[in-house]
Coordinates of C-alpha atoms and ligand atoms in Angstrom, one line a residue:
M1 CA -20.6 -44.2 -49.9
S2 CA -19.6 -47.2 -51.4
L3 CA -20.5 -49.9 -48.9
G4 CA -23.4 -52.1 -49.4
R5 CA -24.6 -54.0 -46.2
T6 CA -27.4 -56.3 -45.6
W7 CA -28.2 -59.8 -44.0
S8 CA -28.8 -63.6 -44.7
V9 CA -29.0 -67.0 -42.9
V10 CA -27.0 -69.9 -43.2
L11 CA -28.3 -73.2 -42.0
T12 CA -26.8 -76.2 -40.3
G13 CA -29.3 -78.7 -39.7
L14 CA -32.3 -76.7 -38.3
V15 CA -29.8 -74.0 -36.6
G16 CA -29.9 -70.8 -38.6
D17 CA -26.8 -68.3 -38.1
I18 CA -27.4 -64.7 -39.2
V19 CA -24.7 -63.7 -41.7
E20 CA -23.6 -60.2 -42.4
V21 CA -23.2 -59.4 -46.3
E22 CA -20.9 -56.5 -46.8
A23 CA -19.9 -55.4 -50.6
D24 CA -17.2 -52.8 -51.2
L25 CA -15.6 -51.3 -54.2
S26 CA -12.0 -51.0 -54.9
N27 CA -9.7 -49.7 -57.6
Q28 CA -8.4 -53.1 -58.7
I29 CA -9.2 -54.6 -62.4
P30 CA -13.0 -54.9 -62.6
G31 CA -14.3 -58.1 -61.0
F32 CA -16.1 -59.8 -58.5
S33 CA -14.9 -61.8 -55.5
I34 CA -16.5 -63.3 -52.3
I35 CA -14.6 -63.8 -49.2
G36 CA -15.3 -65.7 -45.8
L37 CA -15.3 -69.3 -46.2
A38 CA -17.5 -69.5 -48.9
D39 CA -18.3 -73.1 -50.4
K40 CA -18.2 -73.8 -54.2
A41 CA -21.8 -73.3 -54.6
L42 CA -21.3 -69.9 -53.3
G43 CA -18.2 -69.4 -55.5
E44 CA -20.4 -69.8 -58.4
A45 CA -22.8 -67.1 -57.1
Q46 CA -20.3 -64.7 -58.5
Q47 CA -21.4 -65.7 -62.0
R48 CA -25.2 -65.9 -61.3
V49 CA -25.1 -62.4 -59.5
H50 CA -23.3 -61.0 -62.5
N51 CA -25.9 -62.3 -65.0
A52 CA -28.9 -61.7 -62.7
C53 CA -27.9 -58.1 -62.4
A54 CA -27.1 -57.5 -66.0
N55 CA -30.6 -59.1 -67.0
S56 CA -32.3 -57.1 -64.5
D57 CA -30.9 -53.7 -65.6
L58 CA -29.2 -53.3 -62.4
A59 CA -25.8 -52.7 -63.5
L60 CA -22.8 -53.7 -61.1
P61 CA -20.3 -50.9 -60.9
R62 CA -17.4 -51.1 -63.4
R63 CA -15.0 -51.7 -60.6
H64 CA -13.8 -54.6 -58.4
V65 CA -16.5 -55.6 -56.0
T66 CA -15.6 -57.5 -52.8
V67 CA -18.1 -59.1 -50.9
N68 CA -17.4 -60.3 -47.5
L69 CA -19.5 -62.8 -45.4
S70 CA -19.1 -62.7 -41.6
P71 CA -18.8 -64.2 -39.2
A72 CA -15.8 -65.3 -41.1
N73 CA -15.2 -68.8 -39.2
L74 CA -18.8 -69.8 -39.9
P75 CA -18.6 -72.1 -43.1
K76 CA -21.0 -70.8 -45.6
R77 CA -23.0 -73.3 -47.7
G78 CA -25.4 -73.4 -50.5
S79 CA -27.1 -70.8 -52.8
A80 CA -29.4 -69.1 -50.4
L81 CA -27.0 -66.3 -50.1
D82 CA -27.1 -65.2 -53.7
V83 CA -30.0 -62.5 -53.0
A84 CA -28.1 -61.0 -50.3
V85 CA -25.0 -60.8 -52.1
A86 CA -26.6 -59.3 -55.2
I87 CA -28.3 -56.5 -53.5
A88 CA -25.5 -55.6 -51.5
A89 CA -23.4 -55.6 -54.6
V90 CA -26.0 -53.3 -56.3
A91 CA -26.2 -51.1 -53.3
T92 CA -22.5 -50.2 -53.6
E93 CA -23.5 -47.7 -56.4
A94 CA -27.2 -47.6 -56.8
P95 CA -29.3 -45.4 -54.1
L96 CA -30.8 -48.0 -52.2
D97 CA -32.4 -47.3 -48.6
R98 CA -29.4 -48.2 -46.5
E99 CA -31.7 -48.5 -43.4
S100 CA -34.2 -50.8 -45.0
L101 CA -31.2 -53.0 -46.3
A102 CA -29.7 -53.1 -42.8
E103 CA -33.0 -54.3 -41.2
T104 CA -33.9 -56.8 -43.7
V105 CA -32.5 -60.7 -44.0
H106 CA -32.6 -61.9 -47.8
L107 CA -33.0 -65.5 -48.7
G108 CA -33.1 -67.1 -52.0
E109 CA -31.1 -68.4 -54.9
L110 CA -30.9 -66.4 -58.2
G111 CA -31.4 -67.8 -61.7
L112 CA -29.4 -66.1 -64.5
D113 CA -32.4 -64.2 -65.7
G114 CA -32.6 -62.5 -62.5
R115 CA -35.5 -64.4 -61.1
L116 CA -35.4 -65.7 -57.3
R117 CA -35.6 -69.5 -57.0
P118 CA -37.1 -71.1 -54.1
V119 CA -34.8 -72.9 -51.7
S120 CA -35.0 -75.5 -49.1
G121 CA -34.9 -74.6 -45.5
I122 CA -36.7 -71.5 -45.6
L123 CA -38.8 -72.2 -42.4
P124 CA -35.9 -72.6 -40.1
A125 CA -34.1 -69.7 -41.9
V126 CA -37.1 -67.2 -41.2
L127 CA -37.4 -68.5 -37.7
A128 CA -33.5 -67.7 -37.0
A129 CA -34.3 -64.4 -38.7
A130 CA -37.3 -63.6 -36.3
R131 CA -35.5 -64.8 -33.4
A132 CA -32.6 -62.6 -34.1
G133 CA -34.9 -59.6 -34.2
F134 CA -35.0 -58.7 -37.6
R135 CA -37.8 -56.7 -38.9
R136 CA -38.3 -58.0 -42.4
V137 CA -37.3 -61.0 -44.4
I138 CA -37.4 -61.2 -48.2
V139 CA -38.0 -64.6 -49.8
P140 CA -38.6 -65.9 -53.2
H141 CA -42.2 -66.0 -54.2
G142 CA -42.3 -69.6 -54.4
N143 CA -41.5 -69.8 -50.6
L144 CA -43.8 -67.1 -49.4
A145 CA -46.4 -69.2 -48.0
E146 CA -44.0 -71.3 -46.0
A147 CA -42.0 -68.2 -44.7
A148 CA -45.4 -66.7 -43.7
L149 CA -45.8 -69.3 -41.0
V150 CA -43.4 -67.5 -38.9
E151 CA -45.0 -65.0 -36.6
G152 CA -43.1 -61.8 -35.5
I153 CA -41.4 -60.6 -38.6
E154 CA -42.7 -59.1 -41.8
V155 CA -42.3 -61.4 -44.5
R156 CA -42.2 -60.3 -48.4
G157 CA -42.2 -62.5 -51.3
A158 CA -40.1 -61.5 -54.4
V159 CA -40.3 -62.6 -58.0
S160 CA -37.1 -61.0 -59.1
L161 CA -34.2 -59.0 -58.4
R162 CA -35.9 -56.1 -59.6
D163 CA -38.6 -56.7 -56.9
V164 CA -36.1 -56.8 -54.2
A165 CA -34.4 -53.6 -55.4
R166 CA -37.8 -51.8 -55.4
A167 CA -38.6 -53.0 -51.8
H168 CA -35.4 -51.0 -50.9
G169 CA -36.6 -47.8 -52.8
L170 CA -34.8 -48.0 -56.0
D171 CA -36.8 -46.8 -59.0
V172 CA -36.8 -49.7 -61.4
P173 CA -39.5 -50.5 -63.9
D174 CA -42.1 -53.0 -62.7
V175 CA -41.7 -55.8 -65.4
E176 CA -44.2 -58.4 -65.2
T177 CA -42.4 -61.8 -64.6
E178 CA -43.4 -65.2 -64.1
P179 CA -42.6 -66.5 -60.7
V180 CA -40.2 -69.7 -60.3
A181 CA -42.6 -72.1 -58.8
G182 CA -41.8 -73.4 -55.2
P183 CA -41.6 -77.1 -54.1
G184 CA -45.2 -77.4 -54.7
D185 CA -48.1 -75.2 -53.5
V186 CA -50.3 -78.1 -52.3
E187 CA -49.4 -80.5 -49.7
T188 CA -50.5 -83.6 -51.7
D189 CA -49.1 -86.3 -49.2
E190 CA -51.9 -85.4 -46.6
V191 CA -54.0 -88.6 -47.6
A192 CA -56.8 -89.6 -45.4
T193 CA -55.7 -92.1 -43.0
P194 CA -57.5 -95.4 -43.0
D195 CA -59.8 -96.2 -40.1
L196 CA -59.2 -98.8 -37.4
A197 CA -62.7 -100.0 -38.0
D198 CA -61.6 -101.8 -41.2
V199 CA -59.5 -104.4 -39.1
I200 CA -61.6 -107.5 -38.7
G201 CA -61.0 -109.4 -35.6
Q202 CA -57.4 -109.1 -34.3
R203 CA -58.7 -107.8 -31.0
D204 CA -55.5 -108.4 -29.1
A205 CA -53.5 -106.4 -31.9
V206 CA -55.8 -103.6 -31.9
E207 CA -55.7 -103.4 -28.2
A208 CA -51.8 -103.4 -28.3
L209 CA -51.9 -100.7 -31.0
I210 CA -54.0 -98.5 -28.5
V211 CA -51.5 -99.3 -25.8
A212 CA -48.6 -98.4 -28.0
A213 CA -50.2 -95.0 -29.0
A214 CA -51.3 -94.4 -25.4
G215 CA -47.7 -94.9 -23.8
G216 CA -45.7 -93.9 -26.8
H217 CA -44.3 -97.4 -26.7
H218 CA -42.0 -98.8 -29.6
L219 CA -43.8 -101.9 -31.1
L220 CA -42.9 -105.0 -32.9
M221 CA -45.3 -107.0 -34.9
S222 CA -44.4 -110.5 -36.0
G223 CA -46.5 -112.9 -38.0
P224 CA -47.1 -114.5 -41.5
P225 CA -47.6 -112.5 -44.6
G226 CA -51.3 -111.4 -44.8
A227 CA -51.7 -111.3 -41.1
G228 CA -52.5 -107.4 -41.3
K229 CA -49.1 -106.1 -39.9
T230 CA -48.8 -103.1 -42.5
M231 CA -52.6 -102.6 -42.3
L232 CA -52.3 -102.2 -38.6
A233 CA -49.1 -100.0 -38.5
K234 CA -50.8 -97.6 -41.0
R235 CA -53.5 -96.8 -38.5
L236 CA -51.2 -96.1 -35.7
P237 CA -50.6 -92.2 -36.4
A238 CA -54.4 -91.4 -36.4
L239 CA -54.5 -92.7 -32.8
L240 CA -51.6 -90.3 -31.7
P241 CA -52.8 -86.9 -30.3
D242 CA -52.4 -83.6 -32.3
L243 CA -48.7 -82.1 -32.2
D244 CA -48.2 -79.2 -29.8
D245 CA -46.9 -75.7 -31.4
E246 CA -43.2 -76.5 -30.9
T247 CA -43.4 -80.0 -32.4
A248 CA -45.5 -79.0 -35.1
L249 CA -42.9 -76.2 -36.1
Q250 CA -40.0 -78.7 -35.9
V251 CA -41.8 -81.2 -38.2
A252 CA -42.5 -78.6 -40.6
S253 CA -39.1 -77.4 -40.4
I254 CA -37.5 -80.8 -41.2
R255 CA -40.0 -81.0 -44.2
S256 CA -38.9 -77.7 -45.3
L257 CA -35.1 -79.0 -45.1
A258 CA -36.2 -81.8 -47.0
G259 CA -37.5 -79.5 -49.7
L260 CA -41.1 -81.0 -49.4
P261 CA -44.0 -78.6 -49.7
V262 CA -45.0 -76.6 -46.4
T263 CA -47.9 -74.4 -46.7
T264 CA -49.7 -74.9 -43.5
L265 CA -48.5 -75.9 -39.7
R266 CA -49.7 -79.5 -39.8
R267 CA -50.9 -81.1 -36.5
R268 CA -50.9 -84.6 -37.3
P269 CA -47.8 -86.7 -36.5
P270 CA -45.9 -87.7 -39.5
F271 CA -45.5 -91.4 -40.7
E272 CA -42.4 -92.4 -42.4
A273 CA -42.1 -95.9 -43.9
P274 CA -38.8 -96.4 -45.5
H275 CA -38.6 -99.4 -48.0
H276 CA -36.5 -102.2 -46.9
T277 CA -33.7 -101.5 -49.7
A278 CA -33.4 -98.2 -48.1
S279 CA -29.5 -97.3 -47.4
A280 CA -28.2 -96.2 -44.2
V281 CA -27.8 -92.8 -46.0
A282 CA -31.5 -92.5 -46.9
L283 CA -32.6 -93.3 -43.1
V284 CA -29.8 -90.8 -41.6
G285 CA -29.8 -88.1 -44.2
G286 CA -27.2 -86.8 -46.5
G287 CA -26.4 -84.1 -49.0
S288 CA -23.1 -82.3 -49.2
R289 CA -24.1 -78.5 -49.3
I290 CA -27.4 -78.5 -47.8
L291 CA -28.3 -81.2 -45.4
Q292 CA -31.3 -83.7 -46.8
P293 CA -32.9 -85.1 -43.5
G294 CA -33.4 -88.9 -43.9
A295 CA -36.3 -90.9 -42.9
I296 CA -35.3 -90.8 -39.3
A297 CA -35.4 -87.2 -38.9
R298 CA -38.5 -86.9 -41.0
A299 CA -40.3 -89.3 -38.5
S300 CA -39.5 -87.2 -35.6
G301 CA -42.7 -86.2 -33.8
G302 CA -44.4 -89.3 -35.4
V303 CA -44.1 -92.8 -36.4
L304 CA -41.1 -94.5 -38.1
F305 CA -42.4 -97.8 -39.7
L306 CA -39.9 -100.6 -40.6
D307 CA -41.9 -103.0 -42.7
E308 CA -40.3 -106.1 -43.4
A309 CA -37.7 -105.3 -40.8
G310 CA -35.7 -108.6 -41.5
E311 CA -35.0 -107.6 -44.9
F312 CA -33.3 -104.0 -43.8
S313 CA -29.3 -104.2 -43.9
G314 CA -27.4 -104.3 -40.9
H315 CA -26.1 -100.8 -41.5
A316 CA -29.4 -99.5 -41.8
L317 CA -30.8 -100.9 -38.5
D318 CA -27.8 -99.8 -36.8
A319 CA -28.4 -96.3 -37.8
L320 CA -31.3 -96.5 -35.5
R321 CA -29.1 -96.9 -32.4
Q322 CA -28.3 -93.2 -31.8
P323 CA -31.5 -91.8 -32.2
L324 CA -33.4 -94.6 -30.2
E325 CA -30.9 -93.8 -27.2
S326 CA -30.9 -89.9 -27.4
G327 CA -33.8 -88.8 -29.6
R328 CA -31.4 -87.0 -32.0
I329 CA -29.4 -88.0 -35.0
E330 CA -26.0 -86.5 -35.7
I331 CA -25.0 -86.1 -39.4
H332 CA -21.3 -85.6 -40.3
R333 CA -20.4 -84.1 -43.6
V334 CA -17.1 -82.9 -44.9
G335 CA -16.8 -79.5 -43.1
F336 CA -19.8 -79.6 -41.0
R337 CA -21.7 -81.5 -38.4
A338 CA -25.5 -81.2 -37.8
V339 CA -27.9 -82.4 -35.3
L340 CA -31.5 -83.0 -36.1
P341 CA -34.2 -84.2 -33.7
A342 CA -35.4 -87.8 -34.0
R343 CA -37.7 -88.7 -31.5
F344 CA -40.1 -90.9 -33.1
Q345 CA -42.6 -93.9 -32.2
L346 CA -40.9 -97.1 -33.7
V347 CA -43.1 -99.6 -35.3
V348 CA -41.2 -102.7 -36.5
A349 CA -42.8 -105.5 -38.7
T350 CA -41.4 -108.8 -39.7
N351 CA -42.2 -112.1 -40.8
P352 CA -41.5 -115.0 -38.5
C353 CA -38.8 -116.3 -41.0
P354 CA -37.6 -115.5 -44.7
C355 CA -40.6 -117.4 -46.2
G356 CA -42.9 -116.3 -43.6
N357 CA -44.5 -119.6 -42.6
Y358 CA -42.5 -120.6 -39.6
G359 CA -44.8 -121.3 -36.5
V360 CA -47.9 -120.7 -38.5
P361 CA -50.8 -123.1 -38.0
G362 CA -51.1 -125.3 -41.1
G363 CA -48.2 -123.5 -42.7
A364 CA -45.0 -125.4 -44.1
C365 CA -41.7 -123.5 -43.4
S366 CA -39.1 -124.2 -45.7
C367 CA -36.3 -122.3 -44.4
P368 CA -33.3 -123.8 -42.8
S369 CA -33.0 -123.1 -39.0
L370 CA -30.1 -121.0 -39.4
A371 CA -31.7 -118.8 -41.8
I372 CA -34.5 -118.3 -39.3
R373 CA -32.2 -117.5 -36.5
R374 CA -30.2 -115.2 -38.7
Y375 CA -33.3 -113.4 -39.8
L376 CA -34.7 -112.5 -36.6
G377 CA -31.1 -112.0 -35.1
R378 CA -30.7 -109.0 -37.2
L379 CA -33.4 -107.3 -35.1
S380 CA -31.9 -108.2 -31.9
G381 CA -29.7 -106.0 -29.8
P382 CA -30.1 -102.4 -29.4
L383 CA -33.4 -102.4 -31.6
I384 CA -35.3 -105.0 -29.8
D385 CA -33.9 -103.6 -26.3
R386 CA -36.0 -100.6 -26.9
I387 CA -39.2 -102.2 -27.8
D388 CA -41.9 -102.4 -25.1
I389 CA -44.6 -104.5 -27.1
E390 CA -44.0 -107.5 -29.1
L391 CA -46.8 -108.7 -30.7
G392 CA -47.3 -112.2 -32.4
L393 CA -49.9 -112.1 -34.9
Q394 CA -51.9 -114.8 -36.9
R395 CA -54.0 -114.6 -39.9
V396 CA -57.7 -113.9 -39.0
S397 CA -60.0 -116.9 -39.5
A398 CA -63.4 -116.7 -41.0
T399 CA -65.3 -116.8 -37.7
Q400 CA -63.6 -114.0 -36.2
S401 CA -64.7 -111.8 -39.2
V402 CA -68.2 -111.2 -37.7
V403 CA -66.9 -109.2 -34.7
A404 CA -67.0 -105.6 -35.1
G405 CA -63.9 -103.4 -34.7
M406 CA -63.2 -100.1 -32.8
S407 CA -63.1 -97.1 -34.7
T408 CA -60.2 -94.8 -35.0
D409 CA -62.2 -92.1 -33.3
E410 CA -63.0 -94.3 -30.1
A411 CA -59.8 -95.4 -30.0
R412 CA -58.0 -91.8 -30.0
E413 CA -60.3 -90.9 -27.4
R414 CA -59.2 -93.5 -25.1
V415 CA -55.6 -92.8 -26.1
S416 CA -55.9 -89.1 -25.3
G417 CA -57.5 -89.9 -21.9
A418 CA -54.7 -92.3 -20.9
R419 CA -52.1 -89.7 -22.2
D420 CA -53.5 -86.8 -20.1
R421 CA -53.4 -89.2 -16.9
A422 CA -49.8 -90.1 -17.7
R423 CA -48.9 -86.3 -18.3
H424 CA -50.7 -85.3 -15.1
R425 CA -48.7 -88.1 -13.1
L426 CA -45.4 -87.3 -14.6
S427 CA -45.8 -83.4 -14.4
D428 CA -42.8 -83.1 -12.1
T429 CA -40.5 -85.3 -14.1
P430 CA -38.6 -84.7 -17.4
W431 CA -40.9 -87.2 -19.1
R432 CA -44.5 -86.9 -20.7
T433 CA -45.3 -90.5 -21.7
N434 CA -44.8 -93.8 -20.0
S435 CA -42.4 -95.2 -22.7
E436 CA -39.8 -92.2 -21.7
V437 CA -39.7 -92.9 -17.9
E438 CA -36.5 -94.4 -16.5
G439 CA -36.4 -97.9 -15.0
T440 CA -35.0 -96.7 -11.8
W441 CA -37.7 -94.3 -11.3
L442 CA -40.3 -97.0 -12.2
R443 CA -38.9 -99.5 -9.7
S444 CA -37.9 -97.2 -6.9
G445 CA -39.4 -93.7 -7.4
P446 CA -42.1 -92.4 -5.4
L447 CA -44.8 -94.2 -7.3
R448 CA -43.3 -97.7 -7.2
P449 CA -45.9 -100.4 -7.0
E450 CA -46.5 -102.6 -4.2
P451 CA -44.3 -105.8 -3.8
S452 CA -47.4 -107.8 -3.8
I453 CA -48.5 -106.6 -7.2
T454 CA -44.9 -107.2 -8.8
R455 CA -44.2 -110.5 -7.4
P456 CA -44.6 -112.5 -10.6
L457 CA -42.2 -110.0 -12.1
D458 CA -39.8 -110.4 -9.1
D459 CA -39.9 -114.1 -9.4
A460 CA -39.3 -114.3 -13.1
L461 CA -36.2 -111.8 -12.5
H462 CA -35.0 -114.1 -9.7
R463 CA -35.4 -117.4 -12.0
G464 CA -33.4 -115.6 -14.7
S465 CA -36.4 -115.9 -17.3
L466 CA -36.7 -112.0 -17.2
T467 CA -33.9 -109.4 -17.5
L468 CA -34.0 -106.3 -15.6
R469 CA -34.5 -104.4 -19.0
G470 CA -37.4 -106.6 -19.4
Y471 CA -38.8 -105.9 -16.1
D472 CA -38.7 -102.2 -16.6
R473 CA -40.5 -102.7 -20.0
V474 CA -43.2 -104.5 -18.4
L475 CA -43.7 -102.0 -15.6
R476 CA -43.9 -99.2 -18.3
V477 CA -46.7 -100.9 -20.2
A478 CA -48.4 -102.0 -17.0
W479 CA -48.7 -98.0 -16.2
T480 CA -50.0 -97.4 -19.8
L481 CA -52.8 -100.2 -19.1
A482 CA -53.5 -98.8 -15.8
D483 CA -53.9 -95.3 -17.4
L484 CA -56.0 -96.8 -20.1
G485 CA -58.2 -98.2 -17.1
G486 CA -58.3 -95.0 -15.2
R487 CA -56.6 -96.5 -12.4
G488 CA -54.2 -94.7 -10.3
H489 CA -51.8 -97.5 -9.8
P490 CA -51.2 -100.7 -12.0
N491 CA -52.7 -103.8 -10.4
A492 CA -51.8 -107.4 -10.8
A493 CA -53.9 -107.6 -14.0
D494 CA -52.2 -104.6 -15.5
I495 CA -48.7 -106.6 -14.7
G496 CA -50.4 -109.6 -16.4
G497 CA -51.3 -107.8 -19.3
A498 CA -48.2 -106.3 -19.8
L499 CA -46.3 -109.5 -19.6
Y500 CA -48.6 -110.8 -22.1
L501 CA -48.0 -107.9 -24.5
K502 CA -44.1 -108.7 -23.9
R503 CA -44.0 -112.2 -24.8
G504 CA -43.6 -111.6 -28.8
A505 CA -41.4 -113.2 -31.0
S506 CA -38.1 -111.9 -29.9
P507 CA -35.1 -114.1 -30.0
R508 CA -34.7 -113.7 -26.1
Ligands
ATP1 N1 -57.4 -108.4 -39.7 C1 -57.9 -108.1 -40.9 N2 -59.0 -107.4 -41.2 C2 -59.2 -106.8 -42.5 N3 -58.4 -107.1 -43.7 C3 -57.3 -107.9 -43.4 C4 -57.1 -108.3 -41.9 N4 -55.8 -109.0 -42.1 C5 -55.5 -108.8 -43.6 N5 -56.3 -107.9 -44.1 C6 -56.1 -107.8 -45.5 O1 -55.1 -108.5 -46.2 C7 -54.3 -107.5 -46.7 C8 -52.8 -107.9 -46.4 O2 -52.4 -107.4 -45.0 P1 -51.1 -106.6 -44.7 O3 -50.4 -106.3 -46.0 O4 -51.4 -105.9 -43.6 O5 -50.2 -108.1 -44.3 P2 -49.1 -108.3 -43.8 O6 -49.1 -108.8 -42.4 O7 -48.2 -106.9 -43.7 O8 -48.2 -109.0 -44.8 P3 -46.8 -109.1 -45.4 O9 -46.0 -109.9 -44.3 O10 -47.0 -109.9 -46.6 O11 -46.4 -107.8 -45.6 C9 -54.7 -106.0 -46.3 O12 -54.6 -105.1 -47.1 C10 -56.1 -106.3 -45.8 O13 -56.9 -106.2 -46.9
MG2 MG1 -46.7 -106.1 -44.9

């Protein structure tokens, strides 16, 4: 019996496809070839497998080994197939337990010394293996903690190719080997989030932050340098509720794909704050063989914060269109197209003009008017259209400083109460938060507000001082205000409050 057969997984974005790896011997000139749409990294696997086997005392047959990867029409990328290729090739002659090989998925790259090197995307790959019903997966030791987050499949870590061979019953000596370290055994970036109570004064802004958190509304903050925009934005994630199972797994999978350490299933929403010099690729994602998710996908399930938004390039801001519209981001690369989730809450902070002093009491703005218009104009269009709350901030004055602020715990309590009410009300709809609800449903659905309550809006619409889109935005926020106040319906004050939160500094 000269056929070696086992399994691995190829990832396209977060989608894992099972790949069958078969090795066979033939009487050609001794050599090694991989067929089945393999990319360059996989072509190099021949050499890695050859050396890794030689250095592990697992001699490859002195004949021609052909490795076939199927399904043949699925492009195979990256180096995570190395281990499966090697073990299938070894199994052509060595007495490995074939049944065990056939029920195991192998993931990992090989070093020339025969050690298994951790790869990115282990979590989504193991999930795919578990969903496909495999009994066991063998991963590089450095990826073990991450792989073990998946339930319903036996997960084993291997330090070297020898370990893998031994797992399938081959009698090879157990040589003590130092494992190759993973992407980091501790998740160092779980820093304590700052408390809302640190914010002095700024009652309107804090309230707006709570409304944004409660309704999942995108938020724009405009104000002079030092007004506390960045300070407030950083306090938003702590107000949001914990992630549910599915979202937590999705967030962890994206981290895994990005090569970030994943050792626990984090429940707190992610916070991504790309620098304003970030390129469109840094936001969207790139990478040629294995997809590197950008900031937009990494923010999915949490908050995407664009600080100094007026300084971002037009290209970078354009990249936000699709995810804001569809909650997903499509990434096109040569030979493949991947879709990643990108459902985030957007927080945009900007100065009122390039120098930051435009409209500031006592401030002298030195910017030409064209520059001011261009600065804010960059943010207009699709971006501003999606933002429900536009907040104008001023610097705090000394007299305000004596007012004690609200703590993050208190605020989160209010947010969670409001979210529960919204979820309950929207239980028969595809939406969960007020920000997602469609305009038509708000205006003419079963819960449309009384005309007497929406009169100021209807008048403004009639006069042309409010667009229909603006109208919907006000209704959405009014519902959130009602939820926060424990009211079953928005009242006139809620509409007024929502109008106030919309006034902002938008060019329109
Ligand atoms: N309301 C406030 N309460 C407490 N501290 C504040 C407040 N506003 C500003 N500060 C202090 O000022 C610092 C600067 O604030 P922050 O960086 O948030 O301003 P900004 O509006 O983002 O300014 P820029 O436009 O320059 O980015 C904060 O780190 C904080 O220490
Ligand atoms: Mg700032």
